[in-house]
Amino acid sequence: MARARLFAALSMFALLGGGCDSYRASFHNGRGLEYFRAGYPEAAAGSFRQALAVYPDLAEAHSNLGLAYEAQGMQAEAIASYRAALRIDPSLAVAHYNLAAAYDRLGKVPQAIKEYSNAVERDPDDVAARVRLAALLVEDRQARRALPHARVGADQAPWRADAWTALGLALVQLDRPEEAVQAFAHGADLAPGDTQLALHLGTACLAAGDLRAAELHLRVLTRQQPGFPEAHNNLGVVLHRRGDFAGAIGALEQALALRPHYVDAAVNLGDVYRDMGLWDPAATWYQRARDQDPSSAGAWRGLAQLFQAQGHEDLAAWSLREALRWQPDNPEVLAGLALLYAAGAEPDPTPLDPAARAAHRQAQAERAREAVVFARMAVELAEDDSRSIYMAKLAEVQAQDDDLAGAIATLQRALAEDPGDAALEFQLAELEAR
């Protein structure tokens, strides 16, 4: 979390010019700084107010007063003071930074991003503002915007572990795990006791396909921090990928013992049992995750996969529709439901009555149209770095709906956004060969 900054009084005479009022305002502001540094925010606030009584347009005193208010827990007054400083002098980088830090502490991410951006624009060498901006952009799933700030932060301050962490997280979101591993490794060297950074490193190794390194890092972390449920969960995912089902179950059960309502761990445990062909325990864990968090897309997708594997595509579609009730903007759920609808997921009663048969055909046609709508929505809602994945699913739905021209056009757009993607090129070649 960013720390607020005082504005030093060294240049007050130059800013204010000569005169008795200028001298008095500078004196009170300087005395306020001394009180604040000594740990007396109430006295500091009184001095800053005295400075402003003499010289109301002293932007720096407004910014400093905001810090004194924050130190007393007066968040609203602090924000008002920072804004007052910026109305007087919009170029005052320290006031933008302090306002951003205030929003940051309140969890107001969009406002904090805006003000950190303003601070960096006014002072491009402000590494702290740049690194925190990158971290918040990553948190807000804006990895493309975060990446250049994180790179500059790591270049300008290579000793800052948080700069390497922000860089690694941005690279993970952009699906560049090999580069993320290098960034996290730099950060881990600088902060060997940072458990969250160690977790990121192990997880990035997993995403990069280096299961051996991922297991090594996560095992070390679970030994160093046996009460860290995320480490046990991620180790369970790695062991699952390595085919060590017994080890994966043990790690995931440990994560759940530490945090009984750990929804992701319950979903991951369901995945292990599903891949072992043990559908009843898999369903039990998916249902447990769903009951604990009805909005868990992973739980609903897990149930849908079980139903689909058992040939119950209608129930699989029902599971995804339920997921859609909770997460109407989840592109993965929309795309999965679109593919099921396109494949005719609704049960076929094979009616003998001609009128019923016609009604059934009409319902199937409506489902096919819904499939295309859902697939298009998934593309629109997807993050920039995953749009091509959902465009490939849209093309698959269009092809199943006999819209080959539309499917080919969709894949061509996907390749324009993600050139050189072998899977997209193969899918396009298959369609063009029809």
Short mmCIF file of C-alpha atoms in Angstrom, two decimals:
data_model
loop_
_atom_site.label_atom_id
_atom_site.label_comp_id
_atom_site.label_asym_id
_atom_site.label_seq_id
_atom_site.Cartn_x
_atom_site.Cartn_y
_atom_site.Cartn_z
CA MET A 1 0.00 0.00 0.00
CA ALA A 2 1.29 3.45 -0.85
CA ARG A 3 2.36 5.82 1.91
CA ALA A 4 1.30 9.45 1.91
CA ARG A 5 3.85 12.19 1.44
CA LEU A 6 4.56 15.52 3.06
CA PHE A 7 5.41 18.52 0.95
CA ALA A 8 8.60 20.05 2.33
CA ALA A 9 8.70 23.77 3.10
CA LEU A 10 12.09 24.38 1.54
CA SER A 11 10.87 26.36 -1.44
CA MET A 12 8.02 28.31 0.14
CA PHE A 13 9.65 31.72 -0.16
CA ALA A 14 10.26 31.19 -3.86
CA LEU A 15 6.69 30.04 -4.35
CA LEU A 16 5.07 32.78 -2.34
CA GLY A 17 7.38 35.65 -3.02
CA GLY A 18 8.33 38.23 -0.39
CA GLY A 19 6.15 39.95 2.14
CA CYS A 20 5.03 39.43 5.68
CA ASP A 21 2.07 37.18 4.83
CA SER A 22 4.31 34.95 2.74
CA TYR A 23 6.77 34.63 5.59
CA ARG A 24 4.04 33.84 8.14
CA ALA A 25 2.38 31.23 5.89
CA SER A 26 5.72 29.54 5.24
CA PHE A 27 6.53 29.62 8.96
CA HIS A 28 3.23 27.98 9.97
CA ASN A 29 3.48 25.37 7.22
CA GLY A 30 7.03 24.51 8.27
CA ARG A 31 6.05 24.26 11.91
CA GLY A 32 3.17 21.97 10.91
CA LEU A 33 5.63 19.68 9.16
CA GLU A 34 7.75 19.51 12.30
CA TYR A 35 4.72 18.64 14.44
CA PHE A 36 3.62 15.99 11.96
CA ARG A 37 7.04 14.31 11.80
CA ALA A 38 7.18 14.35 15.60
CA GLY A 39 3.89 12.46 15.76
CA TYR A 40 1.49 15.26 16.71
CA PRO A 41 -1.04 15.36 13.84
CA GLU A 42 -3.57 17.54 15.70
CA ALA A 43 -0.98 20.24 16.36
CA ALA A 44 0.24 19.86 12.77
CA ALA A 45 -3.28 20.39 11.46
CA GLY A 46 -3.59 23.56 13.55
CA SER A 47 -0.38 24.96 12.06
CA PHE A 48 -1.41 24.10 8.50
CA ARG A 49 -4.77 25.81 9.07
CA GLN A 50 -2.92 28.87 10.37
CA ALA A 51 -0.84 28.91 7.19
CA LEU A 52 -4.01 28.76 5.10
CA ALA A 53 -5.66 31.51 7.14
CA VAL A 54 -2.79 33.76 6.11
CA TYR A 55 -2.47 32.48 2.54
CA PRO A 56 -5.58 30.44 1.42
CA ASP A 57 -4.10 29.61 -1.99
CA LEU A 58 -1.08 27.73 -0.62
CA ALA A 59 -1.71 24.38 -2.32
CA GLU A 60 1.10 22.63 -0.48
CA ALA A 61 -0.42 23.50 2.92
CA HIS A 62 -3.76 22.05 1.77
CA SER A 63 -1.99 18.82 0.80
CA ASN A 64 -0.13 18.68 4.12
CA LEU A 65 -3.35 19.37 6.02
CA GLY A 66 -4.86 16.35 4.28
CA LEU A 67 -2.08 14.18 5.71
CA ALA A 68 -2.71 15.51 9.21
CA TYR A 69 -6.41 14.75 8.83
CA GLU A 70 -5.68 11.21 7.64
CA ALA A 71 -3.43 10.62 10.63
CA GLN A 72 -6.46 11.44 12.82
CA GLY A 73 -8.75 9.09 10.87
CA MET A 74 -10.59 11.97 9.18
CA GLN A 75 -10.67 10.47 5.68
CA ALA A 76 -13.38 12.69 4.19
CA GLU A 77 -11.66 15.86 5.39
CA ALA A 78 -8.32 14.60 4.06
CA ILE A 79 -9.72 13.96 0.59
CA ALA A 80 -11.36 17.39 0.59
CA SER A 81 -7.99 18.98 1.44
CA TYR A 82 -6.18 17.14 -1.35
CA ARG A 83 -8.85 18.22 -3.80
CA ALA A 84 -8.54 21.81 -2.59
CA ALA A 85 -4.80 21.66 -3.24
CA LEU A 86 -5.41 20.39 -6.77
CA ARG A 87 -8.02 23.06 -7.53
CA ILE A 88 -5.34 25.62 -6.78
CA ASP A 89 -2.49 23.80 -8.51
CA PRO A 90 -3.50 20.84 -10.72
CA SER A 91 0.16 20.19 -11.48
CA LEU A 92 1.05 19.41 -7.86
CA ALA A 93 2.18 15.80 -8.20
CA VAL A 94 2.43 15.19 -4.44
CA ALA A 95 -1.26 16.10 -3.98
CA HIS A 96 -2.27 13.70 -6.75
CA TYR A 97 -0.18 11.02 -5.06
CA ASN A 98 -1.67 11.67 -1.62
CA LEU A 99 -5.20 11.68 -3.01
CA ALA A 100 -4.47 8.42 -4.83
CA ALA A 101 -3.07 6.87 -1.64
CA ALA A 102 -6.18 7.94 0.28
CA TYR A 103 -8.47 6.32 -2.29
CA ASP A 104 -6.18 3.29 -2.29
CA ARG A 105 -6.54 2.81 1.46
CA LEU A 106 -10.33 3.12 1.13
CA GLY A 107 -10.39 0.42 -1.56
CA LYS A 108 -11.65 2.83 -4.23
CA VAL A 109 -9.60 1.31 -7.03
CA PRO A 110 -10.86 3.30 -10.09
CA GLN A 111 -10.33 6.63 -8.31
CA ALA A 112 -6.90 5.56 -7.05
CA ILE A 113 -5.88 4.47 -10.56
CA LYS A 114 -6.91 7.84 -11.95
CA GLU A 115 -4.94 9.82 -9.37
CA TYR A 116 -1.82 7.62 -9.52
CA SER A 117 -1.94 8.12 -13.29
CA ASN A 118 -2.10 11.89 -12.74
CA ALA A 119 0.83 11.70 -10.32
CA VAL A 120 2.94 9.74 -12.83
CA GLU A 121 2.00 12.12 -15.63
CA ARG A 122 3.19 15.10 -13.55
CA ASP A 123 6.28 13.28 -12.25
CA PRO A 124 7.41 10.42 -14.54
CA ASP A 125 10.28 9.62 -12.15
CA ASP A 126 7.91 8.84 -9.28
CA VAL A 127 8.65 5.12 -9.00
CA ALA A 128 6.40 4.51 -6.00
CA ALA A 129 3.37 5.96 -7.79
CA ARG A 130 4.18 4.04 -10.95
CA VAL A 131 4.61 0.70 -9.19
CA ARG A 132 1.41 1.08 -7.18
CA LEU A 133 -0.43 2.14 -10.34
CA ALA A 134 0.78 -1.02 -12.07
CA ALA A 135 -0.34 -3.17 -9.12
CA LEU A 136 -3.84 -1.66 -9.10
CA LEU A 137 -4.19 -1.97 -12.87
CA VAL A 138 -3.32 -5.66 -12.56
CA GLU A 139 -5.88 -6.00 -9.76
CA ASP A 140 -8.43 -4.36 -12.08
CA ARG A 141 -7.55 -6.82 -14.88
CA GLN A 142 -5.94 -4.11 -17.03
CA ALA A 143 -2.66 -5.91 -17.64
CA ARG A 144 -1.87 -4.18 -20.91
CA ARG A 145 -1.96 -0.77 -19.22
CA ALA A 146 -0.07 -2.09 -16.22
CA LEU A 147 2.83 -3.66 -18.12
CA PRO A 148 4.70 -0.51 -19.23
CA HIS A 149 4.42 1.05 -15.77
CA ALA A 150 5.67 -2.14 -14.12
CA ARG A 151 8.59 -2.36 -16.56
CA VAL A 152 9.64 1.23 -15.93
CA GLY A 153 9.29 0.70 -12.18
CA ALA A 154 11.50 -2.40 -12.27
CA ASP A 155 14.05 -0.63 -14.50
CA GLN A 156 14.18 2.52 -12.37
CA ALA A 157 14.14 0.74 -9.01
CA PRO A 158 15.44 -2.82 -9.53
CA TRP A 159 15.79 -3.19 -5.75
CA ARG A 160 12.00 -3.00 -5.24
CA ALA A 161 10.42 -6.44 -4.90
CA ASP A 162 6.94 -4.96 -5.38
CA ALA A 163 7.97 -3.64 -8.81
CA TRP A 164 8.99 -7.15 -9.92
CA THR A 165 5.80 -8.56 -8.41
CA ALA A 166 3.62 -6.12 -10.36
CA LEU A 167 5.57 -6.94 -13.53
CA GLY A 168 5.16 -10.67 -12.98
CA LEU A 169 1.42 -10.41 -12.35
CA ALA A 170 0.91 -8.32 -15.48
CA LEU A 171 2.83 -10.90 -17.54
CA VAL A 172 0.75 -13.74 -16.05
CA GLN A 173 -2.47 -11.99 -17.07
CA LEU A 174 -1.05 -11.49 -20.57
CA ASP A 175 -0.33 -15.23 -20.78
CA ARG A 176 3.45 -14.79 -20.78
CA PRO A 177 4.30 -17.10 -17.86
CA GLU A 178 7.95 -17.74 -18.79
CA GLU A 179 8.72 -14.02 -18.50
CA ALA A 180 6.62 -13.86 -15.32
CA VAL A 181 8.78 -16.57 -13.75
CA GLN A 182 11.88 -14.43 -14.32
CA ALA A 183 10.21 -11.36 -12.81
CA PHE A 184 8.98 -13.25 -9.74
CA ALA A 185 12.40 -14.87 -9.31
CA HIS A 186 14.00 -11.40 -9.20
CA GLY A 187 11.48 -10.34 -6.59
CA ALA A 188 11.95 -13.50 -4.52
CA ASP A 189 15.71 -12.90 -4.43
CA LEU A 190 15.06 -9.42 -3.03
CA ALA A 191 12.38 -10.53 -0.55
CA PRO A 192 13.01 -14.19 0.35
CA GLY A 193 10.52 -14.03 3.21
CA ASP A 194 7.61 -12.78 1.08
CA THR A 195 5.26 -15.77 1.06
CA GLN A 196 2.84 -14.24 -1.45
CA LEU A 197 5.70 -13.64 -3.89
CA ALA A 198 6.90 -17.23 -3.40
CA LEU A 199 3.35 -18.40 -4.16
CA HIS A 200 3.30 -16.30 -7.35
CA LEU A 201 6.62 -17.84 -8.42
CA GLY A 202 5.40 -21.40 -7.97
CA THR A 203 2.11 -20.63 -9.73
CA ALA A 204 3.92 -18.98 -12.65
CA CYS A 205 6.13 -22.06 -13.03
CA LEU A 206 2.92 -24.11 -13.21
CA ALA A 207 1.48 -21.81 -15.90
CA ALA A 208 4.77 -22.04 -17.82
CA GLY A 209 4.51 -25.83 -17.83
CA ASP A 210 7.54 -26.37 -15.59
CA LEU A 211 5.77 -28.70 -13.18
CA ARG A 212 8.97 -29.85 -11.51
CA ALA A 213 10.02 -26.31 -10.60
CA ALA A 214 6.47 -25.45 -9.53
CA GLU A 215 6.34 -28.44 -7.20
CA LEU A 216 9.76 -27.60 -5.76
CA HIS A 217 8.85 -23.97 -4.99
CA LEU A 218 5.46 -24.85 -3.54
CA ARG A 219 6.77 -27.70 -1.40
CA VAL A 220 9.39 -25.38 0.07
CA LEU A 221 6.67 -22.83 0.75
CA THR A 222 4.36 -25.36 2.46
CA ARG A 223 7.23 -26.44 4.71
CA GLN A 224 8.12 -22.86 5.58
CA GLN A 225 4.48 -21.80 5.98
CA PRO A 226 2.45 -24.93 6.84
CA GLY A 227 -0.57 -22.78 7.69
CA PHE A 228 -0.75 -21.15 4.22
CA PRO A 229 -3.82 -22.72 2.54
CA GLU A 230 -3.15 -21.16 -0.90
CA ALA A 231 0.24 -22.89 -1.04
CA HIS A 232 -1.33 -26.31 -0.32
CA ASN A 233 -4.07 -25.64 -2.87
CA ASN A 234 -1.63 -24.72 -5.64
CA LEU A 235 0.61 -27.65 -4.77
CA GLY A 236 -2.46 -29.87 -5.14
CA VAL A 237 -3.07 -28.45 -8.64
CA VAL A 238 0.57 -29.13 -9.61
CA LEU A 239 0.47 -32.73 -8.30
CA HIS A 240 -2.82 -33.25 -10.17
CA ARG A 241 -1.16 -32.10 -13.38
CA ARG A 242 1.76 -34.46 -12.71
CA GLY A 243 -0.66 -37.39 -12.34
CA ASP A 244 -0.01 -37.80 -8.61
CA PHE A 245 -3.66 -38.09 -7.64
CA ALA A 246 -2.99 -39.30 -4.08
CA GLY A 247 -0.58 -36.43 -3.45
CA ALA A 248 -3.01 -33.93 -4.97
CA ILE A 249 -5.85 -35.15 -2.75
CA GLY A 250 -3.64 -34.89 0.32
CA ALA A 251 -2.55 -31.33 -0.48
CA LEU A 252 -6.07 -30.14 -1.29
CA GLU A 253 -7.52 -31.76 1.82
CA GLN A 254 -4.85 -29.94 3.85
CA ALA A 255 -5.89 -26.65 2.24
CA LEU A 256 -9.50 -27.36 3.16
CA ALA A 257 -8.54 -28.36 6.71
CA LEU A 258 -6.89 -24.95 7.10
CA ARG A 259 -9.80 -23.13 5.43
CA PRO A 260 -13.00 -25.23 5.39
CA HIS A 261 -14.82 -22.80 3.08
CA TYR A 262 -12.03 -22.63 0.50
CA VAL A 263 -14.19 -22.85 -2.61
CA ASP A 264 -11.35 -23.07 -5.16
CA ALA A 265 -9.76 -25.96 -3.27
CA ALA A 266 -13.10 -27.80 -3.20
CA VAL A 267 -13.47 -27.32 -6.97
CA ASN A 268 -9.89 -28.50 -7.53
CA LEU A 269 -10.53 -31.58 -5.40
CA GLY A 270 -13.61 -32.30 -7.49
CA ASP A 271 -11.44 -32.02 -10.61
CA VAL A 272 -9.03 -34.65 -9.23
CA TYR A 273 -11.81 -37.13 -8.49
CA ARG A 274 -13.39 -36.43 -11.89
CA ASP A 275 -10.14 -37.26 -13.68
CA MET A 276 -9.85 -40.44 -11.59
CA GLY A 277 -13.28 -41.46 -12.90
CA LEU A 278 -14.76 -41.24 -9.40
CA TRP A 279 -17.81 -39.24 -10.32
CA ASP A 280 -19.72 -39.48 -7.03
CA PRO A 281 -17.01 -37.87 -4.85
CA ALA A 282 -16.34 -35.39 -7.66
CA ALA A 283 -20.00 -34.37 -7.65
CA THR A 284 -19.93 -34.13 -3.84
CA TRP A 285 -17.05 -31.62 -3.89
CA TYR A 286 -18.51 -29.58 -6.75
CA GLN A 287 -21.84 -29.43 -4.90
CA ARG A 288 -20.07 -28.41 -1.69
CA ALA A 289 -18.30 -25.60 -3.53
CA ARG A 290 -21.54 -24.53 -5.18
CA ASP A 291 -23.42 -24.52 -1.86
CA GLN A 292 -20.70 -22.42 -0.22
CA ASP A 293 -20.55 -20.00 -3.15
CA PRO A 294 -23.44 -20.20 -5.64
CA SER A 295 -21.54 -17.80 -7.92
CA SER A 296 -18.59 -20.21 -8.31
CA ALA A 297 -18.28 -20.70 -12.05
CA GLY A 298 -15.75 -23.50 -11.43
CA ALA A 299 -18.26 -25.50 -9.39
CA TRP A 300 -21.02 -25.15 -11.99
CA ARG A 301 -18.61 -25.95 -14.84
CA GLY A 302 -17.40 -29.01 -12.95
CA LEU A 303 -20.96 -30.28 -12.57
CA ALA A 304 -21.61 -29.53 -16.25
CA GLN A 305 -18.54 -31.56 -17.24
CA LEU A 306 -19.73 -34.51 -15.14
CA PHE A 307 -23.19 -34.39 -16.70
CA GLN A 308 -21.70 -34.11 -20.19
CA ALA A 309 -19.36 -37.06 -19.58
CA GLN A 310 -22.40 -39.11 -18.54
CA GLY A 311 -24.25 -38.12 -21.70
CA HIS A 312 -26.66 -35.75 -19.92
CA GLU A 313 -26.08 -32.70 -22.09
CA ASP A 314 -29.42 -31.25 -21.06
CA LEU A 315 -28.32 -31.29 -17.40
CA ALA A 316 -24.95 -29.87 -18.40
CA ALA A 317 -26.74 -26.97 -20.11
CA TRP A 318 -28.91 -26.52 -17.01
CA SER A 319 -25.78 -26.27 -14.82
CA LEU A 320 -24.29 -23.59 -17.02
CA ARG A 321 -27.57 -21.69 -17.14
CA GLU A 322 -27.55 -21.70 -13.33
CA ALA A 323 -24.00 -20.36 -13.40
CA LEU A 324 -25.18 -17.66 -15.77
CA ARG A 325 -27.79 -16.53 -13.23
CA TRP A 326 -24.97 -15.65 -10.84
CA GLN A 327 -22.36 -14.53 -13.34
CA PRO A 328 -24.15 -13.13 -16.41
CA ASP A 329 -20.92 -11.56 -17.64
CA ASN A 330 -18.66 -14.64 -17.31
CA PRO A 331 -17.33 -15.32 -20.84
CA GLU A 332 -16.26 -18.89 -20.05
CA VAL A 333 -19.77 -19.85 -18.92
CA LEU A 334 -21.34 -18.10 -21.90
CA ALA A 335 -19.02 -19.84 -24.34
CA GLY A 336 -19.59 -23.26 -22.73
CA LEU A 337 -23.35 -22.83 -22.87
CA ALA A 338 -23.14 -21.64 -26.47
CA LEU A 339 -21.24 -24.78 -27.49
CA LEU A 340 -23.77 -27.02 -25.74
CA TYR A 341 -26.69 -25.23 -27.37
CA ALA A 342 -25.01 -25.39 -30.76
CA ALA A 343 -24.55 -29.14 -30.30
CA GLY A 344 -28.28 -29.52 -29.50
CA ALA A 345 -27.96 -29.85 -25.75
CA GLU A 346 -31.71 -29.89 -25.11
CA PRO A 347 -33.17 -33.41 -24.84
CA ASP A 348 -34.70 -34.84 -28.02
CA PRO A 349 -38.06 -36.46 -27.19
CA THR A 350 -38.30 -37.90 -30.74
CA PRO A 351 -42.02 -37.08 -30.90
CA LEU A 352 -44.28 -38.98 -33.27
CA ASP A 353 -46.84 -36.21 -33.64
CA PRO A 354 -45.92 -34.01 -36.65
CA ALA A 355 -46.95 -30.82 -34.85
CA ALA A 356 -44.81 -31.72 -31.82
CA ARG A 357 -41.91 -32.60 -34.14
CA ALA A 358 -42.20 -29.20 -35.83
CA ALA A 359 -42.30 -27.43 -32.45
CA HIS A 360 -39.19 -29.34 -31.39
CA ARG A 361 -37.36 -28.33 -34.57
CA GLN A 362 -38.35 -24.70 -33.95
CA ALA A 363 -37.04 -24.92 -30.36
CA GLN A 364 -33.76 -26.35 -31.65
CA ALA A 365 -33.46 -23.47 -34.12
CA GLU A 366 -34.05 -20.98 -31.31
CA ARG A 367 -31.34 -22.68 -29.24
CA ALA A 368 -28.97 -22.41 -32.19
CA ARG A 369 -29.65 -18.68 -32.44
CA GLU A 370 -29.14 -18.33 -28.67
CA ALA A 371 -25.84 -20.18 -29.02
CA VAL A 372 -24.53 -17.57 -31.44
CA VAL A 373 -25.75 -14.74 -29.19
CA PHE A 374 -24.07 -16.25 -26.13
CA ALA A 375 -20.83 -16.86 -28.01
CA ARG A 376 -20.78 -13.26 -29.26
CA MET A 377 -21.42 -12.00 -25.72
CA ALA A 378 -18.50 -14.09 -24.48
CA VAL A 379 -16.20 -12.40 -27.02
CA GLU A 380 -17.42 -8.94 -26.03
CA LEU A 381 -16.96 -9.61 -22.31
CA ALA A 382 -13.58 -11.32 -22.55
CA GLU A 383 -10.40 -9.58 -21.47
CA ASP A 384 -8.24 -8.29 -24.32
CA ASP A 385 -5.63 -11.00 -23.78
CA SER A 386 -8.22 -13.83 -24.06
CA ARG A 387 -10.48 -12.47 -26.82
CA SER A 388 -8.98 -14.76 -29.46
CA ILE A 389 -9.84 -17.83 -27.32
CA TYR A 390 -13.52 -16.88 -27.25
CA MET A 391 -13.49 -15.90 -30.91
CA ALA A 392 -12.37 -19.48 -31.65
CA LYS A 393 -15.36 -20.76 -29.64
CA LEU A 394 -17.67 -18.38 -31.54
CA ALA A 395 -16.31 -19.74 -34.81
CA GLU A 396 -17.03 -23.28 -33.60
CA VAL A 397 -20.62 -22.32 -32.80
CA GLN A 398 -21.03 -20.59 -36.17
CA ALA A 399 -19.69 -23.66 -37.96
CA GLN A 400 -22.14 -25.92 -36.12
CA ASP A 401 -24.87 -23.52 -37.22
CA ASP A 402 -23.70 -24.04 -40.84
CA ASP A 403 -22.43 -20.45 -41.06
CA LEU A 404 -19.03 -21.35 -42.52
CA ALA A 405 -18.42 -17.90 -43.99
CA GLY A 406 -19.09 -16.28 -40.62
CA ALA A 407 -16.85 -18.79 -38.83
CA ILE A 408 -13.99 -18.17 -41.25
CA ALA A 409 -14.36 -14.40 -40.90
CA THR A 410 -14.33 -14.72 -37.09
CA LEU A 411 -11.12 -16.77 -37.16
CA GLN A 412 -9.49 -14.32 -39.53
CA ARG A 413 -10.28 -11.51 -37.07
CA ALA A 414 -8.91 -13.62 -34.22
CA LEU A 415 -5.66 -14.18 -36.13
CA ALA A 416 -5.41 -10.47 -36.85
CA GLU A 417 -5.50 -9.88 -33.07
CA ASP A 418 -3.28 -12.84 -32.21
CA PRO A 419 -1.10 -13.55 -35.27
CA GLY A 420 0.85 -16.77 -35.38
CA ASP A 421 -1.49 -18.72 -33.07
CA ALA A 422 -1.08 -22.31 -34.28
CA ALA A 423 -4.42 -23.53 -32.90
CA LEU A 424 -6.32 -20.73 -34.65
CA GLU A 425 -4.48 -21.37 -37.92
CA PHE A 426 -5.31 -25.09 -37.73
CA GLN A 427 -8.99 -24.39 -36.98
CA LEU A 428 -9.16 -21.96 -39.92
CA ALA A 429 -7.48 -24.42 -42.29
CA GLU A 430 -9.99 -27.12 -41.32
CA LEU A 431 -12.94 -24.82 -42.05
CA GLU A 432 -11.51 -23.61 -45.34
CA ALA A 433 -11.05 -27.23 -46.42
CA ARG A 434 -14.76 -28.04 -46.03
#
